[in-house]
């Protein structure tokens, strides 16, 4: 059965495996999540399960969402995410999905929002090299350089790497491995790095392309 869960990134640490080797892990507070809605091909054109994570108050929940939660007869939730699963028969509205849905050794994909870095130059954004700091190349040594010929084609070509907004975008990291699951505290230890800052919301699903 395909699985999915919403979690919050706690941070990174390291643990030792059975061979006493250090494994860098990211700790995720995964769930508990409640099934708020089931979407079917007949009603919605596709099938998915909508999960809610994090308790919210009535004051912080707008009227349309309040009606949505009351229809499902579940408590108000701060975050809602959809998971398009091939088999949703095992899920019912009101069911609770916890961290123990996953087990050690599972191969997963993690979706998060990367850290926002504002407007960045080409050196930071695209890993460009710098100009020489001698022989008249100053005063700017980190600019983008030539944008193309003047007379022909008389424009900047599409795809030219220029300064601009960096980060704060949806990022999917595939084929990560679950190292340990603490079902009592709803924690999942995932080998490697996960996108986003501490406290960022992530979605964990079964790997689409297993390595």
CSV table of C-alpha atoms in Angstrom, one decimal:
chain,number,residue,atom,x,y,z
A,1,UNK,CA,0.0,0.0,0.0
A,2,UNK,CA,1.3,3.5,-0.9
A,3,UNK,CA,1.9,5.8,2.0
A,4,UNK,CA,2.1,9.5,2.6
A,5,UNK,CA,2.5,11.8,5.7
A,6,UNK,CA,3.0,15.4,6.5
A,7,UNK,CA,5.8,16.4,8.9
A,8,UNK,CA,7.8,19.2,10.4
A,9,UNK,CA,11.6,19.4,10.0
A,10,UNK,CA,13.2,19.4,13.5
A,11,UNK,CA,16.9,19.5,12.4
A,12,UNK,CA,19.9,17.4,11.7
A,13,UNK,CA,22.0,15.1,13.9
A,14,UNK,CA,23.9,11.8,13.5
A,15,UNK,CA,23.3,8.3,14.8
A,16,UNK,CA,25.3,5.1,14.7
A,17,UNK,CA,24.2,2.1,12.8
A,18,UNK,CA,24.7,-1.6,13.8
A,19,UNK,CA,28.2,-1.5,12.3
A,20,UNK,CA,29.1,1.5,14.5
A,21,UNK,CA,29.3,3.8,11.5
A,22,UNK,CA,28.1,7.4,11.8
A,23,UNK,CA,25.0,8.1,9.7
A,24,UNK,CA,23.9,11.8,9.1
A,25,UNK,CA,20.2,12.0,9.6
A,26,UNK,CA,17.4,14.6,9.5
A,27,UNK,CA,14.8,14.3,12.2
A,28,UNK,CA,11.2,14.8,11.0
A,29,UNK,CA,8.2,15.1,13.4
A,30,UNK,CA,5.8,13.1,11.2
A,31,UNK,CA,2.1,13.3,12.1
A,32,UNK,CA,-0.2,12.5,13.6
A,33,UNK,CA,-2.2,13.4,10.5
A,34,UNK,CA,-5.9,13.0,10.0
A,35,UNK,CA,-7.7,12.1,6.8
A,36,UNK,CA,-9.9,15.1,6.0
A,37,UNK,CA,-11.1,14.2,2.5
A,38,UNK,CA,-11.0,11.4,-0.1
A,39,UNK,CA,-11.1,12.5,-3.7
A,40,UNK,CA,-12.3,10.0,-6.2
A,41,UNK,CA,-12.2,9.8,-10.0
A,42,UNK,CA,-16.1,9.9,-10.2
A,43,UNK,CA,-16.4,13.2,-8.2
A,44,UNK,CA,-13.1,15.0,-8.8
A,45,UNK,CA,-11.5,13.4,-11.9
A,46,UNK,CA,-8.6,11.9,-9.9
A,47,UNK,CA,-8.1,10.0,-6.7
A,48,UNK,CA,-6.2,11.4,-3.7
A,49,UNK,CA,-6.2,11.6,0.0
A,50,UNK,CA,-6.2,14.9,1.8
A,51,UNK,CA,-4.4,14.9,5.1
A,52,UNK,CA,-4.4,17.6,7.9
A,53,UNK,CA,-1.4,18.3,10.2
A,54,UNK,CA,-1.0,20.6,13.2
A,55,UNK,CA,-3.8,21.8,15.4
A,56,UNK,CA,-5.3,25.2,14.7
A,57,UNK,CA,-7.8,27.4,16.4
A,58,UNK,CA,-11.2,28.6,15.1
A,59,UNK,CA,-9.8,32.1,15.1
A,60,UNK,CA,-7.0,31.2,12.7
A,61,UNK,CA,-9.3,29.2,10.4
A,62,UNK,CA,-11.4,31.0,7.9
A,63,UNK,CA,-15.1,30.2,7.4
A,64,UNK,CA,-14.8,28.0,4.3
A,65,UNK,CA,-12.2,25.8,5.9
A,66,UNK,CA,-14.2,25.6,9.1
A,67,UNK,CA,-17.1,24.2,7.1
A,68,UNK,CA,-14.7,21.8,5.3
A,69,UNK,CA,-13.5,20.4,8.7
A,70,UNK,CA,-17.0,20.2,10.1
A,71,UNK,CA,-18.2,18.2,7.1
A,72,UNK,CA,-15.4,15.7,7.8
A,73,UNK,CA,-16.1,15.9,11.6
A,74,UNK,CA,-12.4,16.5,12.4
A,75,UNK,CA,-10.6,19.1,14.4
A,76,UNK,CA,-9.2,22.2,12.7
A,77,UNK,CA,-5.8,21.7,11.2
A,78,UNK,CA,-3.1,24.2,10.2
A,79,UNK,CA,-1.8,22.4,7.1
A,80,UNK,CA,-3.6,20.5,4.4
A,81,UNK,CA,-1.8,18.4,1.8
A,82,UNK,CA,-3.0,16.0,-0.9
A,83,UNK,CA,-1.4,12.7,-1.7
A,84,UNK,CA,-2.2,11.1,-5.0
A,85,UNK,CA,-2.0,7.4,-4.2
A,86,UNK,CA,-2.8,4.5,-6.5
A,87,UNK,CA,-4.9,2.8,-3.8
A,88,UNK,CA,-7.0,4.9,-1.4
A,89,UNK,CA,-9.4,2.2,-0.3
A,90,UNK,CA,-7.5,1.6,2.9
A,91,UNK,CA,-8.1,5.3,4.0
A,92,UNK,CA,-11.3,6.6,5.4
A,93,UNK,CA,-12.2,10.1,6.5
A,94,UNK,CA,-11.2,10.6,10.2
A,95,UNK,CA,-8.4,8.0,10.1
A,96,UNK,CA,-5.2,9.0,11.8
A,97,UNK,CA,-1.9,8.4,10.0
A,98,UNK,CA,1.1,8.2,12.3
A,99,UNK,CA,4.9,7.8,11.9
A,100,UNK,CA,4.7,4.1,12.2
A,101,UNK,CA,3.2,3.9,8.7
A,102,UNK,CA,6.9,3.9,7.7
A,103,UNK,CA,9.6,1.5,8.8
A,104,UNK,CA,13.4,1.4,8.8
A,105,UNK,CA,14.8,0.7,5.4
A,106,UNK,CA,11.9,2.3,3.5
A,107,UNK,CA,12.9,4.3,0.4
A,108,UNK,CA,11.1,7.6,0.3
A,109,UNK,CA,10.7,10.9,-1.5
A,110,UNK,CA,10.6,14.1,0.5
A,111,UNK,CA,9.0,17.4,-0.8
A,112,UNK,CA,9.8,20.7,1.0
A,113,UNK,CA,10.3,24.4,0.4
A,114,UNK,CA,13.9,25.4,0.1
A,115,UNK,CA,15.4,28.2,2.2
A,116,UNK,CA,14.8,31.6,0.7
A,117,UNK,CA,18.0,33.6,-0.1
A,118,UNK,CA,16.5,36.7,-1.6
A,119,UNK,CA,18.0,38.3,-4.7
A,120,UNK,CA,21.4,36.8,-5.5
A,121,UNK,CA,24.1,37.5,-8.0
A,122,UNK,CA,25.4,35.0,-10.6
A,123,UNK,CA,28.3,33.8,-8.4
A,124,UNK,CA,26.0,32.6,-5.6
A,125,UNK,CA,23.0,31.7,-7.8
A,126,UNK,CA,24.7,29.9,-10.7
A,127,UNK,CA,28.2,29.2,-9.3
A,128,UNK,CA,29.9,31.5,-11.9
A,129,UNK,CA,33.5,32.3,-11.6
A,130,UNK,CA,34.8,35.8,-10.6
A,131,UNK,CA,36.7,38.2,-12.8
A,132,UNK,CA,40.3,39.0,-12.1
A,133,UNK,CA,40.9,41.6,-9.3
A,134,UNK,CA,43.8,43.2,-11.2
A,135,UNK,CA,44.6,44.9,-14.5
A,136,UNK,CA,41.5,47.1,-14.9
A,137,UNK,CA,38.7,44.6,-14.5
A,138,UNK,CA,37.2,46.4,-11.5
A,139,UNK,CA,35.4,47.8,-9.7
A,140,UNK,CA,32.9,44.9,-9.9
A,141,UNK,CA,34.4,41.5,-10.0
A,142,UNK,CA,31.3,39.4,-9.5
A,143,UNK,CA,29.0,40.6,-12.3
A,144,UNK,CA,27.5,38.4,-15.0
A,145,UNK,CA,29.9,39.4,-17.8
A,146,UNK,CA,28.8,39.8,-21.5
A,147,UNK,CA,25.2,39.3,-22.3
A,148,UNK,CA,25.8,38.7,-26.0
A,149,UNK,CA,26.7,40.6,-29.3
A,150,UNK,CA,25.4,44.1,-29.8
A,151,UNK,CA,24.3,44.2,-33.5
A,152,UNK,CA,23.3,40.6,-33.9
A,153,UNK,CA,21.1,39.1,-32.3
A,154,UNK,CA,20.6,42.5,-30.5
A,155,UNK,CA,18.9,40.9,-27.6
A,156,UNK,CA,19.6,38.7,-24.5
A,157,UNK,CA,19.1,35.1,-25.4
A,158,UNK,CA,16.5,33.0,-23.5
A,159,UNK,CA,18.0,31.0,-20.7
A,160,UNK,CA,20.8,33.4,-20.0
A,161,UNK,CA,21.9,33.0,-16.4
A,162,UNK,CA,21.5,36.3,-14.6
A,163,UNK,CA,21.0,37.6,-11.1
A,164,UNK,CA,17.6,37.1,-9.6
A,165,UNK,CA,15.5,35.4,-6.9
A,166,UNK,CA,17.1,32.4,-5.3
A,167,UNK,CA,15.5,29.7,-3.1
A,168,UNK,CA,12.1,29.6,-1.5
A,169,UNK,CA,10.8,27.1,-4.1
A,170,UNK,CA,9.3,23.6,-4.1
A,171,UNK,CA,12.1,21.0,-4.0
A,172,UNK,CA,11.8,17.2,-4.2
A,173,UNK,CA,14.6,15.0,-3.0
A,174,UNK,CA,14.2,11.4,-4.2
A,175,UNK,CA,15.4,8.0,-2.9
A,176,UNK,CA,16.2,8.9,0.7
A,177,UNK,CA,16.2,6.1,3.2
A,178,UNK,CA,14.4,5.8,6.6
A,179,UNK,CA,17.0,5.0,9.2
A,180,UNK,CA,14.8,4.8,12.3
A,181,UNK,CA,11.2,5.4,13.4
A,182,UNK,CA,10.2,6.4,16.9
A,183,UNK,CA,6.5,5.7,16.8
A,184,UNK,CA,6.0,6.8,20.5
A,185,UNK,CA,7.2,10.4,19.8
A,186,UNK,CA,6.2,10.5,16.1
A,187,UNK,CA,9.7,11.0,14.8
A,188,UNK,CA,11.3,9.7,11.6
A,189,UNK,CA,15.1,9.8,11.1
A,190,UNK,CA,15.9,10.1,7.4
A,191,UNK,CA,19.4,9.6,6.0
A,192,UNK,CA,20.8,12.8,4.4
A,193,UNK,CA,19.6,16.3,4.0
A,194,UNK,CA,16.0,17.4,3.5
A,195,UNK,CA,15.0,20.8,1.9
A,196,UNK,CA,13.9,23.7,4.0
A,197,UNK,CA,14.7,25.4,7.3
A,198,UNK,CA,14.1,24.0,10.8
A,199,UNK,CA,10.4,24.1,11.4
A,200,UNK,CA,9.6,23.8,7.7
A,201,UNK,CA,6.7,21.6,6.5
A,202,UNK,CA,7.6,18.6,4.4
A,203,UNK,CA,5.7,15.8,2.7
A,204,UNK,CA,7.0,12.2,2.8
A,205,UNK,CA,5.8,9.6,0.3
A,206,UNK,CA,7.0,6.2,-1.0
A,207,UNK,CA,9.8,6.6,-3.6
A,208,UNK,CA,8.5,7.0,-7.2
A,209,UNK,CA,11.8,5.8,-8.7
A,210,UNK,CA,13.6,3.4,-6.4
A,211,UNK,CA,17.3,3.5,-6.9
